[in-house]
PDB file of C-alpha atoms in Angstrom:
ATOM      1  CA  MET L   1      12.422  40.046 -32.954  1.00 44.00           C
ATOM      2  CA  GLN L   2      10.069  38.093 -35.279  1.00 43.00           C
ATOM      3  CA  PHE L   3       7.357  38.288 -32.575  1.00 39.00           C
ATOM      4  CA  GLU L   4       7.822  41.982 -32.203  1.00 40.00           C
ATOM      5  CA  GLU L   5       7.788  42.525 -36.066  1.00 45.00           C
ATOM      6  CA  GLN L   6       4.570  40.820 -36.499  1.00 40.00           C
ATOM      7  CA  ILE L   7       2.878  42.649 -33.784  1.00 36.00           C
ATOM      8  CA  SER L   8       4.183  45.904 -35.354  1.00 41.00           C
ATOM      9  CA  LYS L   9       2.874  44.902 -38.812  1.00 40.00           C
ATOM     10  CA  LEU L  10      -0.507  44.033 -37.156  1.00 39.00           C
ATOM     11  CA  SER L  11      -0.555  47.359 -35.478  1.00 42.00           C
ATOM     12  CA  LYS L  12       0.184  49.400 -38.717  1.00 44.00           C
ATOM     13  CA  TRP L  13      -2.387  47.326 -40.753  1.00 39.00           C
ATOM     14  CA  ASN L  14      -5.077  48.156 -38.044  1.00 42.00           C
ATOM     15  CA  LEU L  15      -4.320  51.857 -37.863  1.00 39.00           C
ATOM     16  CA  SER L  16      -4.389  52.143 -41.644  1.00 44.00           C
ATOM     17  CA  LYS L  17      -7.741  50.976 -41.738  1.00 44.00           C
ATOM     18  CA  LYS L  18      -8.971  54.163 -39.900  1.00 45.00           C
ATOM     19  CA  GLN L  19      -8.061  57.646 -41.139  1.00 50.00           C
ATOM     20  CA  ASN L  20      -8.597  58.953 -37.598  1.00 54.00           C
ATOM     21  CA  PRO L  21      -8.040  56.135 -34.971  1.00 50.00           C
ATOM     22  CA  SER L  22      -9.151  57.197 -31.307  1.00 50.00           C
ATOM     23  CA  LEU L  23      -6.590  57.607 -28.677  1.00 48.00           C
ATOM     24  CA  ILE L  24      -7.536  54.218 -26.956  1.00 46.00           C
ATOM     25  CA  GLU L  25      -6.960  52.519 -30.476  1.00 46.00           C
ATOM     26  CA  LYS L  26      -3.549  54.210 -30.851  1.00 47.00           C
ATOM     27  CA  ILE L  27      -2.520  53.140 -27.197  1.00 46.00           C
ATOM     28  CA  PHE L  28      -3.714  49.502 -27.578  1.00 44.00           C
ATOM     29  CA  LEU L  29      -2.466  49.094 -31.006  1.00 48.00           C
ATOM     30  CA  ASN L  30       0.953  50.453 -30.341  1.00 52.00           C
ATOM     31  CA  PRO L  31       3.505  47.533 -30.703  1.00 51.00           C
ATOM     32  CA  VAL L  32       5.142  48.622 -27.438  1.00 54.00           C
ATOM     33  CA  ILE L  33       1.932  48.419 -25.512  1.00 52.00           C
ATOM     34  CA  LEU L  34       1.164  45.068 -27.093  1.00 48.00           C
ATOM     35  CA  ILE L  35       4.345  43.584 -26.067  1.00 52.00           C
ATOM     36  CA  LEU L  36       4.119  44.926 -22.622  1.00 56.00           C
ATOM     37  CA  ILE L  37       0.520  43.341 -22.447  1.00 53.00           C
ATOM     38  CA  VAL L  38       1.768  39.992 -23.613  1.00 51.00           C
ATOM     39  CA  ILE L  39       4.782  40.162 -20.986  1.00 54.00           C
ATOM     40  CA  ALA L  40       2.428  40.945 -18.241  1.00 57.00           C
ATOM     41  CA  LEU L  41       0.091  38.111 -18.904  1.00 53.00           C
ATOM     42  CA  LEU L  42       2.926  35.578 -19.097  1.00 50.00           C
ATOM     43  CA  LEU L  43       4.338  36.987 -15.742  1.00 52.00           C
ATOM     44  CA  SER L  44       0.750  36.605 -14.270  1.00 55.00           C
ATOM     45  CA  THR L  45       0.440  33.045 -15.490  1.00 46.00           C
ATOM     46  CA  THR L  46       3.852  32.181 -13.901  1.00 47.00           C
ATOM     47  CA  PHE L  47       2.888  33.938 -10.703  1.00 48.00           C
ATOM     48  CA  ASN L  48      -0.443  32.011 -10.250  1.00 51.00           C
ATOM     49  CA  SER L  49       1.211  28.691 -11.207  1.00 47.00           C
ATOM     50  CA  LYS L  50       3.926  29.316  -8.288  1.00 49.00           C
ATOM     51  CA  ASN L  51       0.798  30.191  -6.044  1.00 49.00           C
ATOM     52  CA  THR L  52      -0.990  27.136  -7.017  1.00 49.00           C
ATOM     53  CA  ILE L  53       1.952  24.812  -6.225  1.00 51.00           C
ATOM     54  CA  SER L  54       2.628  26.723  -2.823  1.00 75.00           C
ATOM     55  CA  ASP L  55      -1.237  26.207  -2.061  1.00 89.00           C
ATOM     56  CA  ALA L  56      -0.977  22.431  -2.842  1.00 89.00           C
ATOM     57  CA  GLU L  57       2.068  22.141  -0.577  1.00 91.00           C
ATOM     58  CA  ILE L  58       0.345  23.914   2.221  1.00 92.00           C
ATOM     59  CA  ALA L  59      -2.847  21.764   1.907  1.00 93.00           C
ATOM     60  CA  LEU L  60      -0.659  18.598   1.905  1.00 94.00           C
ATOM     61  CA  SER L  61       1.267  19.710   5.049  1.00 92.00           C
ATOM     62  CA  ASN L  62      -2.138  20.336   6.690  1.00 93.00           C
ATOM     63  CA  SER L  63      -3.507  17.032   5.877  1.00 93.00           C
ATOM     64  CA  MET L  64      -0.216  15.304   7.199  1.00 93.00           C
ATOM     65  CA  VAL L  65      -1.016  16.840  10.593  1.00 94.00           C
ATOM     66  CA  TYR L  66      -4.286  14.803  10.857  1.00 94.00           C
ATOM     67  CA  PHE L  67      -2.686  11.876   9.208  1.00 93.00           C
ATOM     68  CA  GLU L  68       0.194  11.733  11.963  1.00 92.00           C
ATOM     69  CA  ARG L  69      -2.513  12.146  14.663  1.00 94.00           C
ATOM     70  CA  GLY L  70      -4.346   9.030  13.443  1.00 94.00           C
ATOM     71  CA  ASP L  71      -7.265  11.320  12.510  1.00 96.00           C
ATOM     72  CA  PHE L  72      -7.763   9.503   9.154  1.00 96.00           C
ATOM     73  CA  ASP L  73     -11.229  10.811   8.424  1.00 96.00           C
ATOM     74  CA  ASN L  74     -10.126  14.386   8.367  1.00 96.00           C
ATOM     75  CA  ALA L  75      -6.827  13.431   6.742  1.00 96.00           C
ATOM     76  CA  ALA L  76      -8.811  11.638   3.858  1.00 97.00           C
ATOM     77  CA  LEU L  77     -11.040  14.651   3.285  1.00 97.00           C
ATOM     78  CA  GLN L  78      -8.218  17.117   2.842  1.00 96.00           C
ATOM     79  CA  LEU L  79      -6.160  14.470   0.695  1.00 97.00           C
ATOM     80  CA  SER L  80      -9.251  14.145  -1.504  1.00 97.00           C
ATOM     81  CA  SER L  81      -9.524  17.786  -1.837  1.00 96.00           C
ATOM     82  CA  ILE L  82      -5.914  18.078  -2.949  1.00 95.00           C
ATOM     83  CA  ILE L  83      -6.364  15.704  -5.771  1.00 96.00           C
ATOM     84  CA  ASN L  84      -9.653  17.493  -6.872  1.00 96.00           C
ATOM     85  CA  GLN L  85      -8.045  21.013  -6.929  1.00 94.00           C
ATOM     86  CA  TYR L  86      -4.521  20.151  -7.963  1.00 93.00           C
ATOM     87  CA  PRO L  87      -4.986  17.135 -10.181  1.00 92.00           C
ATOM     88  CA  ARG L  88      -1.560  17.306 -12.022  1.00 89.00           C
ATOM     89  CA  SER L  89       0.496  18.366  -9.238  1.00 92.00           C
ATOM     90  CA  SER L  90       3.173  16.111  -7.279  1.00 93.00           C
ATOM     91  CA  GLN L  91       1.174  16.870  -4.153  1.00 94.00           C
ATOM     92  CA  ALA L  92      -1.967  15.079  -5.776  1.00 96.00           C
ATOM     93  CA  LEU L  93       0.468  11.947  -6.289  1.00 96.00           C
ATOM     94  CA  GLN L  94       1.432  11.980  -2.650  1.00 96.00           C
ATOM     95  CA  ALA L  95      -1.990  12.537  -1.674  1.00 97.00           C
ATOM     96  CA  SER L  96      -3.068   9.464  -3.631  1.00 98.00           C
ATOM     97  CA  PHE L  97      -0.281   7.646  -2.059  1.00 97.00           C
ATOM     98  CA  TYR L  98      -1.427   8.628   1.683  1.00 97.00           C
ATOM     99  CA  LEU L  99      -5.138   7.737   0.797  1.00 98.00           C
ATOM    100  CA  GLY L 100      -3.933   4.358  -0.341  1.00 97.00           C
ATOM    101  CA  ARG L 101      -2.189   3.953   3.069  1.00 97.00           C
ATOM    102  CA  ILE L 102      -5.424   4.890   4.977  1.00 97.00           C
ATOM    103  CA  SER L 103      -7.448   2.596   2.901  1.00 97.00           C
ATOM    104  CA  PHE L 104      -4.874  -0.167   3.551  1.00 97.00           C
ATOM    105  CA  ILE L 105      -5.079   0.561   7.455  1.00 96.00           C
ATOM    106  CA  ASN L 106      -8.618   0.284   7.404  1.00 96.00           C
ATOM    107  CA  GLY L 107      -8.747  -3.048   5.448  1.00 96.00           C
ATOM    108  CA  GLU L 108     -10.121  -1.515   2.310  1.00 97.00           C
ATOM    109  CA  ASN L 109      -7.969  -3.281   0.103  1.00 97.00           C
ATOM    110  CA  GLU L 110      -9.700  -2.322  -3.310  1.00 97.00           C
ATOM    111  CA  GLU L 111      -9.542   1.310  -2.808  1.00 97.00           C
ATOM    112  CA  ALA L 112      -5.916   1.197  -1.452  1.00 98.00           C
ATOM    113  CA  ILE L 113      -5.044  -0.743  -4.734  1.00 98.00           C
ATOM    114  CA  SER L 114      -6.672   1.971  -6.778  1.00 98.00           C
ATOM    115  CA  TYR L 115      -4.901   4.840  -5.008  1.00 98.00           C
ATOM    116  CA  LEU L 116      -1.493   2.974  -4.819  1.00 98.00           C
ATOM    117  CA  VAL L 117      -1.316   1.837  -8.464  1.00 98.00           C
ATOM    118  CA  SER L 118      -2.056   5.382  -9.639  1.00 97.00           C
ATOM    119  CA  SER L 119       0.797   6.844  -7.652  1.00 97.00           C
ATOM    120  CA  ALA L 120       3.479   4.118  -7.317  1.00 97.00           C
ATOM    121  CA  GLY L 121       6.760   4.787  -9.216  1.00 96.00           C
ATOM    122  CA  LYS L 122       5.559   8.471  -9.862  1.00 96.00           C
ATOM    123  CA  LEU L 123       6.276   9.981  -6.447  1.00 95.00           C
ATOM    124  CA  ASP L 124       9.158  12.252  -5.736  1.00 93.00           C
ATOM    125  CA  TYR L 125      10.539  10.228  -2.896  1.00 93.00           C
ATOM    126  CA  ASP L 126      12.098   6.690  -3.125  1.00 95.00           C
ATOM    127  CA  VAL L 127      10.708   5.801   0.393  1.00 94.00           C
ATOM    128  CA  LEU L 128       7.186   6.472  -0.716  1.00 95.00           C
ATOM    129  CA  ASN L 129       7.470   4.492  -3.872  1.00 97.00           C
ATOM    130  CA  LYS L 130       9.136   1.502  -1.996  1.00 97.00           C
ATOM    131  CA  GLU L 131       6.276   1.616   0.465  1.00 96.00           C
ATOM    132  CA  ALA L 132       3.619   1.789  -2.058  1.00 97.00           C
ATOM    133  CA  TYR L 133       4.846  -1.100  -3.890  1.00 98.00           C
ATOM    134  CA  LEU L 134       5.413  -3.113  -0.442  1.00 97.00           C
ATOM    135  CA  ILE L 135       1.650  -2.638   0.318  1.00 97.00           C
ATOM    136  CA  LEU L 136       0.473  -3.487  -3.243  1.00 98.00           C
ATOM    137  CA  GLY L 137       2.711  -6.803  -2.687  1.00 98.00           C
ATOM    138  CA  GLN L 138       0.682  -7.735   0.332  1.00 97.00           C
ATOM    139  CA  ILE L 139      -2.797  -6.979  -1.049  1.00 98.00           C
ATOM    140  CA  THR L 140      -2.947  -7.382  -4.673  1.00 97.00           C
ATOM    141  CA  PRO L 141      -5.107 -10.502  -5.528  1.00 97.00           C
ATOM    142  CA  THR L 142      -2.731 -12.442  -7.708  1.00 97.00           C
ATOM    143  CA  LEU L 143       0.538 -13.958  -6.562  1.00 97.00           C
ATOM    144  CA  LYS L 144       2.129 -13.069  -9.937  1.00 97.00           C
ATOM    145  CA  GLU L 145       1.308  -9.539  -9.617  1.00 98.00           C
ATOM    146  CA  ALA L 146       2.396  -9.475  -5.907  1.00 98.00           C
ATOM    147  CA  ILE L 147       5.835 -10.837  -6.490  1.00 97.00           C
ATOM    148  CA  LYS L 148       6.292  -8.187  -9.406  1.00 98.00           C
ATOM    149  CA  TYR L 149       5.429  -5.390  -6.751  1.00 98.00           C
ATOM    150  CA  PHE L 150       7.885  -6.762  -4.194  1.00 98.00           C
ATOM    151  CA  ASP L 151      10.667  -7.175  -6.705  1.00 97.00           C
ATOM    152  CA  THR L 152       9.922  -3.496  -7.899  1.00 98.00           C
ATOM    153  CA  ALA L 153      10.121  -2.377  -4.186  1.00 97.00           C
ATOM    154  CA  LEU L 154      13.577  -3.677  -3.989  1.00 97.00           C
ATOM    155  CA  ARG L 155      14.722  -1.239  -6.773  1.00 96.00           C
ATOM    156  CA  PHE L 156      14.060   1.717  -4.557  1.00 96.00           C
ATOM    157  CA  THR L 157      16.364   0.958  -1.879  1.00 94.00           C
ATOM    158  CA  ASN L 158      20.032   0.018  -1.298  1.00 92.00           C
ATOM    159  CA  SER L 159      19.797  -0.679   2.269  1.00 91.00           C
ATOM    160  CA  GLU L 160      20.539  -4.321   3.123  1.00 90.00           C
ATOM    161  CA  ASN L 161      18.060  -4.224   6.099  1.00 90.00           C
ATOM    162  CA  GLU L 162      15.506  -2.861   3.981  1.00 92.00           C
ATOM    163  CA  ILE L 163      15.943  -5.553   1.329  1.00 94.00           C
ATOM    164  CA  ALA L 164      15.801  -8.122   3.877  1.00 94.00           C
ATOM    165  CA  PHE L 165      12.541  -6.557   5.139  1.00 94.00           C
ATOM    166  CA  ILE L 166      10.977  -6.609   1.618  1.00 96.00           C
ATOM    167  CA  THR L 167      12.127 -10.089   1.071  1.00 96.00           C
ATOM    168  CA  ILE L 168      10.714 -11.510   4.226  1.00 96.00           C
ATOM    169  CA  TYR L 169       7.216 -10.036   3.156  1.00 97.00           C
ATOM    170  CA  LYS L 170       7.668 -11.810  -0.196  1.00 97.00           C
ATOM    171  CA  ALA L 171       8.434 -15.006   1.439  1.00 97.00           C
ATOM    172  CA  LYS L 172       5.111 -14.506   3.691  1.00 96.00           C
ATOM    173  CA  ARG L 173       3.074 -13.844   0.691  1.00 97.00           C
ATOM    174  CA  LEU L 174       4.345 -16.877  -1.261  1.00 97.00           C
ATOM    175  CA  ALA L 175       3.330 -18.970   1.851  1.00 97.00           C
ATOM    176  CA  GLN L 176      -0.028 -17.422   2.135  1.00 95.00           C
ATOM    177  CA  ASP L 177      -0.608 -18.385  -1.422  1.00 96.00           C
ATOM    178  CA  GLY L 178       0.597 -22.128  -0.913  1.00 95.00           C
ATOM    179  CA  SER L 179       4.242 -21.714  -2.479  1.00 96.00           C
ATOM    180  CA  ILE L 180       5.591 -23.112   0.757  1.00 96.00           C
ATOM    181  CA  ALA L 181       8.816 -24.485  -0.489  1.00 96.00           C
ATOM    182  CA  GLU L 182       9.479 -21.357  -2.530  1.00 97.00           C
ATOM    183  CA  ALA L 183       8.807 -19.261   0.649  1.00 97.00           C
ATOM    184  CA  LYS L 184      11.162 -21.304   2.704  1.00 96.00           C
ATOM    185  CA  SER L 185      13.973 -20.890  -0.182  1.00 96.00           C
ATOM    186  CA  VAL L 186      13.503 -17.117  -0.125  1.00 96.00           C
ATOM    187  CA  LEU L 187      13.918 -17.054   3.550  1.00 96.00           C
ATOM    188  CA  ASP L 188      17.005 -19.453   3.704  1.00 94.00           C
ATOM    189  CA  SER L 189      18.671 -17.002   1.233  1.00 93.00           C
ATOM    190  CA  LEU L 190      18.845 -14.316   3.645  1.00 92.00           C
ATOM    191  CA  ASP L 191      21.710 -13.611   5.955  1.00 86.00           C
ATOM    192  CA  ILE L 192      20.261 -13.125   9.207  1.00 81.00           C
ATOM    193  CA  SER L 193      23.551 -12.660  11.068  1.00 78.00           C
ATOM    194  CA  ASP L 194      23.097  -8.890  11.190  1.00 71.00           C
ATOM    195  CA  ILE L 195      19.451  -8.266  10.416  1.00 75.00           C
ATOM    196  CA  SER L 196      17.484  -5.653  12.407  1.00 82.00           C
ATOM    197  CA  TYR L 197      14.163  -7.583  11.557  1.00 85.00           C
ATOM    198  CA  ARG L 198      15.233 -10.821  13.136  1.00 89.00           C
ATOM    199  CA  GLU L 199      11.819 -11.045  15.220  1.00 91.00           C
ATOM    200  CA  PHE L 200       9.907 -10.451  12.076  1.00 92.00           C
ATOM    201  CA  TYR L 201      11.887 -13.012  10.210  1.00 94.00           C
ATOM    202  CA  GLU L 202      11.542 -15.795  12.916  1.00 94.00           C
ATOM    203  CA  GLU L 203       7.831 -15.036  13.074  1.00 95.00           C
ATOM    204  CA  VAL L 204       7.460 -15.524   9.158  1.00 96.00           C
ATOM    205  CA  TYR L 205       9.724 -18.596   9.123  1.00 95.00           C
ATOM    206  CA  GLY L 206       7.555 -20.147  11.906  1.00 95.00           C
ATOM    207  CA  TYR L 207       4.557 -19.430   9.721  1.00 94.00           C
ATOM    208  CA  VAL L 208       6.104 -20.969   6.611  1.00 95.00           C
ATOM    209  CA  VAL L 209       7.186 -24.202   8.690  1.00 93.00           C
ATOM    210  CA  SER L 210       3.550 -24.542  10.229  1.00 93.00           C
ATOM    211  CA  GLN L 211       2.078 -24.647   6.572  1.00 89.00           C
ATOM    212  CA  SER L 212       4.467 -27.291   5.524  1.00 81.00           C
TER     213      SER L 212
END
């Protein structure tokens, strides 16, 4: 009611300034008309916002078609367009994540880090956050940061097999950076009696032993 009263006062004040206001002035200074105009503008803004989100979702879906086909060039073009057109949307964060994945696949680690750091932990889906941190753990330059990323990835899963998978990658990175004893200790801590990634475990364990 306060909003309506203020509009009403404004209308009366403007009308009092002229002895013979025109018909157009009477219409546009009428408090009811003003309220209707404000409501219409608010509805228009809301409608446009929903359309923007919908357009972003469609654009992301289209880019995923190229991504799944392995057409990374066209996927990257569309994903970059999403970031430019809808910079504050959740779809832009997902686009950044997938651009990071593409850069990682192409061996462009600096670009991958940039995209993944900007999106990791902010994505709508735990599986994407987990993968973002897992990739960062593999390619970030310093071991300290890498271990932090692996440990953060573990927070986004409760699956014992996935925890084992991430831990094996952590051990591999430790070995690659010369922390052989620690890498072996990490691997030895895993219960491999029921592990889906046994072959990967054995591969990494063999690598760690070969570096001893």
